[in-house]
Amino acid sequence: MKIWVIGAYGIVSTTAMVGAKNIEKGFQTRGLVSDLPVFDKLMEINKFEFGGHEIRIKKNAYDAILEHWNLNRHFDFSLIENVKDELEKIEAKTGTALNCGSGLKELGEIKTLEDEGYTLREIVDMVTSDMKEFADDETVVINIASTEPLQKYSEEYHGTLDGFERAIDENRTEHISASMIYAYSALKLGLPYANFTPSIGSNLPALKELAMKTKTPHAGNDGKTGETLVKTTLAPMFAYRNLRVLGWMGYNILGDYDGKVLSHKDNKESKVISKDSVLEKILGESPYSITEIEYFPSLVDNKTAFDFIHFEGFLGTKMKMYFIWDAIDAIVAAPLILDLARFLLFAKRKGQHGVIKELGFFFKSPMEIDVVNTHKQFEELVSWYKSLE
Amino acid sequence: MKIWVIGAYGIVSTTAMVGAKNIEKGFQTRGLVSDLPVFDKLMEINKFEFGGHEIRIKKNAYDAILEHWNLNRHFDFSLIENVKDELEKIEAKTGTALNCGSGLKELGEIKTLEDEGYTLREIVDMVTSDMKEFADDETVVINIASTEPLQKYSEEYHGTLDGFERAIDENRTEHISASMIYAYSALKLGLPYANFTPSIGSNLPALKELAMKTKTPHAGNDGKTGETLVKTTLAPMFAYRNLRVLGWMGYNILGDYDGKVLSHKDNKESKVISKDSVLEKILGESPYSITEIEYFPSLVDNKTAFDFIHFEGFLGTKMKMYFIWDAIDAIVAAPLILDLARFLLFAKRKGQHGVIKELGFFFKSPMEIDVVNTHKQFEELVSWYKSLE
Amino acid sequence: MKIWVIGAYGIVSTTAMVGAKNIEKGFQTRGLVSDLPVFDKLMEINKFEFGGHEIRIKKNAYDAILEHWNLNRHFDFSLIENVKDELEKIEAKTGTALNCGSGLKELGEIKTLEDEGYTLREIVDMVTSDMKEFADDETVVINIASTEPLQKYSEEYHGTLDGFERAIDENRTEHISASMIYAYSALKLGLPYANFTPSIGSNLPALKELAMKTKTPHAGNDGKTGETLVKTTLAPMFAYRNLRVLGWMGYNILGDYDGKVLSHKDNKESKVISKDSVLEKILGESPYSITEIEYFPSLVDNKTAFDFIHFEGFLGTKMKMYFIWDAIDAIVAAPLILDLARFLLFAKRKGQHGVIKELGFFFKSPMEIDVVNTHKQFEELVSWYKSLE
Amino acid sequence: MKIWVIGAYGIVSTTAMVGAKNIEKGFQTRGLVSDLPVFDKLMEINKFEFGGHEIRIKKNAYDAILEHWNLNRHFDFSLIENVKDELEKIEAKTGTALNCGSGLKELGEIKTLEDEGYTLREIVDMVTSDMKEFADDETVVINIASTEPLQKYSEEYHGTLDGFERAIDENRTEHISASMIYAYSALKLGLPYANFTPSIGSNLPALKELAMKTKTPHAGNDGKTGETLVKTTLAPMFAYRNLRVLGWMGYNILGDYDGKVLSHKDNKESKVISKDSVLEKILGESPYSITEIEYFPSLVDNKTAFDFIHFEGFLGTKMKMYFIWDAIDAIVAAPLILDLARFLLFAKRKGQHGVIKELGFFFKSPMEIDVVNTHKQFEELVSWYKSLE
């Protein structure tokens, strides 16, 4: 299959590429949900061709992963050398970063379509044409670019497909962000689309309408990879045992580009909010909670979470739990890119379209569904798969 | 309803009594599973009369909880004063501690039936007669006495009810432990029985046969209250995400009577083993694991667990998770005593008998079922309840 | 001896009073530095009479500690009952909260001199007269009121005693904060003064000049009680072993009045800054550091710190250390109030005056000295004491 | 200078060699105490020639470090490649493992002098002759071999040099262990000797007598690198503040050869005991304490410690502290090998002999001195150095 990645030179994307290309050569790895025996048909999808959009100026994916690897040493170097030739062939097209906030400047030297002076319509057409040229019948588009600032909702331009296309034609750049453009282009072309970021992506009435019209499956938002994964696995225990969570503190530190970008106030906002409501959904009551993300440069991509749960049990007694999650964000996230690609392709093959709610297992803020309990999400994923198989 | 408690003067039992008696007076508390809205019929069972067996020499339950409270201050003292009169009326009968190991001597001054020189048959008859005198149609028996040493399985005496009763009549004290006697008496009388300890209890072919014969529901073993509760909630996450657990360390420290008893090598053995197999059942593979319990006097009942999980993700990369569980064992365990009483009474009312596998949610080593994932156990509990309601 | 406490009804003050009054009755307690055998002369000072200023409206110290105790249950209740009569006799005088920031409103109903319409000169005179009435030759004044916002330094009014007194006479309320007024009054009266808060207190050239003039010892600032205590004990290890600290995260949560007050942006600022420079002073290099304090209501005074230290060792390898400090702030702080009172009285008896730098052991931001290593501070305290003994 | 290493192919030794050889080429690294500005003369010693004894069968130090590196990836691989030629030249001589316990078999294929059938006298002569051939005037011997089982003290053979030499001549192999032989040979030749292990080494009256006779400096025992380093830095804080440590749990897990060897009961014993007394020496009272070391294979050399400190403060209130030390043992230990070599050479140049107590800073169980507080040890090291400089 083919995967078109938005943010093709990022650490998650390029780590996924290294993995995919090694898997093609028979390398065994853990971390892929779609490799679990229960999803046996998906494992058969084991050829991955990559393309994508990017705004950082690099020669190719090999160039990009080298830089990430030197900062992180997050896996055995020989895995890069094994697939050097394949990675060198992956060259991204220049993308857009419209309304992507001040954090962008942390990415180093960049180049965007809007900087070239193109209109919104021209940008959309160029993005669409890049995807079209690459795609075949078994191609999905995945957005894994840096988090955009929260975009204000406009009923006029976001509420209907018609309004959205009018905004493009009228060059209303204040209402359209890069993630919307990519989602629009993918769905317009009938390419399944997943949004691995907290950016808005396809999460607009206008774009959901488009997905229904072109009969395309899509999914999102915001990959569930670290603290939220643990939180949504653990919090149900307190609910089952009727223990009252008095407070839940989640403090995250990270040091990579993502951390630098998040340290910009405008980019940070959407990250914090996308984590907020899961406790309420699981617990049925809303405890005091802190969810913070701070920049800590020496950790690079070794995103670390410190959680403290204060809870009340029998007879009003207060008790405590602490956890530390010391993982490499790209290592947890990268296989999910391949998982989403496989599951979305499977959905397309089975004629599914619109928001695939059952892929909520992969996301912090799953679209159109309130199930955030990791266990239930996994069960729903399995039964959805079984029902289509 | 009535509850007959084996180990009636222990901290878990007396804390449960304080809670029950306050609930009768309208006190609202958390920690009761049977108070969740989904189990609405169970909440109506809100009168609890207590009796039980005990080997420690105390005047009554008030006397006993005072001693525990002074060491632990584990809830607001006014809750004891509220129900002082009721607690003073709860006086346990002298029990048996047959084959309960060397740890017993940590309990202070004790008195047992076997010390009085009675034969096995006489002990069984006295235990049975105590229960019979107390019980009505809505009585359950719960064993929450200290952990016994592992008893060697004897096909001859444990394999059939006939053999078991022969062992009693032949006074084969080397094959019969206290927990078996209590379970036998309860089931013989048709009283639902739960084993909240890792001791053998009703977990013998002979006693399962008896439960079927007298059409009595029973459940066990070993209340899931601390580290194992968290472990069986969290471990599925690694399985769902296809992450390989390389090793799982669980190190527990505690300082109460339970800790003192466990510090005796013979009593410790069964505790360690009852924790061993859950990871394999959840993960489908068997990681290197450490599960240790050590005595730490100043913590008293504030049983604390330190867990470290080493896991492998995408591309062979190793990552880490740590958690600390800082809870009061009696506070987590006590409400489950009331829960089990309610659920077993409900089972009896609905004509259920034999091992009630769906109560596995409450146990570390659930009988006759391999489901140890806390989430699945909760779902099974709910659907069992719903199917009978 | 006599102790005049600014913030007399706070949890630290009233906990110190409970301790002092119980000590007078022969109660043995830990936590007093001045009880260490090396300071044997200080232990002889074991009668403590209390007075103070306060802005909260309470009847007396008994009333105040009851409220704190009910929220925190931070020691055995019988210790309050033992000394109820003595506590009821401690009634604070109405104080000033000039320029104490918006956090004040969290303290509940308050009453201040400035609200009565008095001028600065009148306030100063009233405060001084309250202290004078209470004091004898062996009286010290200790400020343990809530943290004030950072006050901008004014060379004209803060640079000289003359300027400072002119500011009072000219009613320049924008330049004078409550902590300065208290420090001024104490030093003017020749009463030894300690500032246990990060507020400015006596840390101004004008007030240092006054202390020299009246030959009065004083000390500050900001009691070293939690995360900073551990940090300044532990950080030297990295320096001695030539390990490079790449980053140090300190994340503190607390829920009492102090937490509520700090959750106000203006009051928070001075708290964060007073913690900033210790690492540089100890390590001789300045690592990336985070020091945050957030409000977490259910913890009340159980101020908890989460620290993460990322460090580089031999051959450039990165390693990690984590600590959690789970203490009761008032329990750690209260004995230091008695310690400071004893040490300052000792200093006065021995004719010491001006800033007593050797008391830096008790403070996060010791005045006029760069030694923040806890070990060195203790050694300096001991040798100062020995040299005067 | 020259360094003769006992256990030359172990991970600590070979990591030290990689570091030393890179330092010779101008590589800057952290972790060397002797590189601190205060010890400026020591930094001038920056050429290191290596030899040593070993029982593992490897071609040379390059071969050995490759194996360790592949399991641990504990530093940048290019540092090995930089000095490949130098490492290949380091070939160890066959050593002795007399009375080294059952853990030895975990080291893989080994070869020892005693297996060849030599008598004790012959072994001693061969060991001595190996050292003599290598050594010059500026050579030190450092023992970093695996921990031996505790050896029973024999007044007859260990109490005097004469007795010790008689034991050798009479082939009393039951009284003499490998570490004693190495220490004897070094001291006999006048070569400064350090024991980085908990084995007995030179810590016998007989060998101390020898050191005095040959005017040779020596030091030990047991490198202070992980949990004990932190413990002896932190525990003084509790003493200074008069806080009572109620209990201190230290639970260590590790997975390398050292871990495998320690998992043998006979080898483990001496490790546990060497950690036991430091708390009592620092606190002046002896809290309940747990110090355990367990094998955890996937961590390899990433020795991790979990510590819990339960302490009592003012008014009898109990509080808690936790720390996790997540370091690479070889990375913390290796630079200390070079430090000890430099400091012992410095001692020899300055005419010091016998036990150099001031090197206690480097050891868990410093010989002939009760100072275990890390801070005091550092101060004593500095003032000793300054006094000789």
Short mmCIF file of C-alpha atoms in Angstrom, two decimals, chain C residues 224 226-238 248-252 272 275-280 282-283 289-292 307-309 323 325 372-375, chain D residues 233-234 237 321:
data_model
loop_
_atom_site.label_atom_id
_atom_site.label_comp_id
_atom_site.label_asym_id
_atom_site.label_seq_id
_atom_site.Cartn_x
_atom_site.Cartn_y
_atom_site.Cartn_z
CA LYS C 224 13.70 25.83 53.54
CA GLY C 226 10.47 20.87 51.23
CA GLU C 227 11.73 20.40 47.70
CA THR C 228 14.47 23.01 48.11
CA LEU C 229 15.71 21.29 51.25
CA VAL C 230 16.11 18.03 49.36
CA LYS C 231 17.50 19.74 46.27
CA THR C 232 20.21 21.57 48.18
CA THR C 233 21.14 18.36 49.98
CA LEU C 234 21.29 16.25 46.86
CA ALA C 235 22.70 18.59 44.22
CA PRO C 236 26.18 18.70 45.83
CA MET C 237 26.52 14.98 45.08
CA PHE C 238 26.45 15.72 41.36
CA TRP C 248 16.29 19.63 36.98
CA MET C 249 12.52 19.66 37.14
CA GLY C 250 10.81 20.50 40.41
CA TYR C 251 7.03 20.38 40.35
CA ASN C 252 5.21 21.16 43.58
CA VAL C 272 9.21 30.97 41.94
CA LYS C 275 13.95 29.00 44.29
CA ASP C 276 15.85 29.73 41.14
CA SER C 277 19.51 30.32 41.90
CA VAL C 278 20.39 27.51 44.31
CA LEU C 279 21.40 25.04 41.63
CA GLU C 280 23.81 27.46 40.03
CA ILE C 282 25.92 24.56 44.16
CA LEU C 283 26.84 23.25 40.72
CA SER C 289 15.51 24.04 35.36
CA ILE C 290 11.80 24.07 36.04
CA THR C 291 10.43 25.08 39.43
CA GLU C 292 6.65 25.20 39.47
CA ASP C 307 11.65 16.13 41.02
CA PHE C 308 13.43 14.77 38.00
CA ILE C 309 17.16 15.14 37.50
CA PHE C 323 12.31 11.83 43.82
CA TRP C 325 8.69 14.33 48.67
CA VAL C 372 23.09 27.07 49.91
CA ASN C 373 24.51 23.53 50.20
CA THR C 374 22.59 22.11 53.19
CA HIS C 375 25.63 20.22 54.48
CA THR D 233 24.19 12.09 50.60
CA LEU D 234 20.55 12.29 51.61
CA MET D 237 19.50 15.83 55.90
CA MET D 321 10.12 10.25 50.59
#
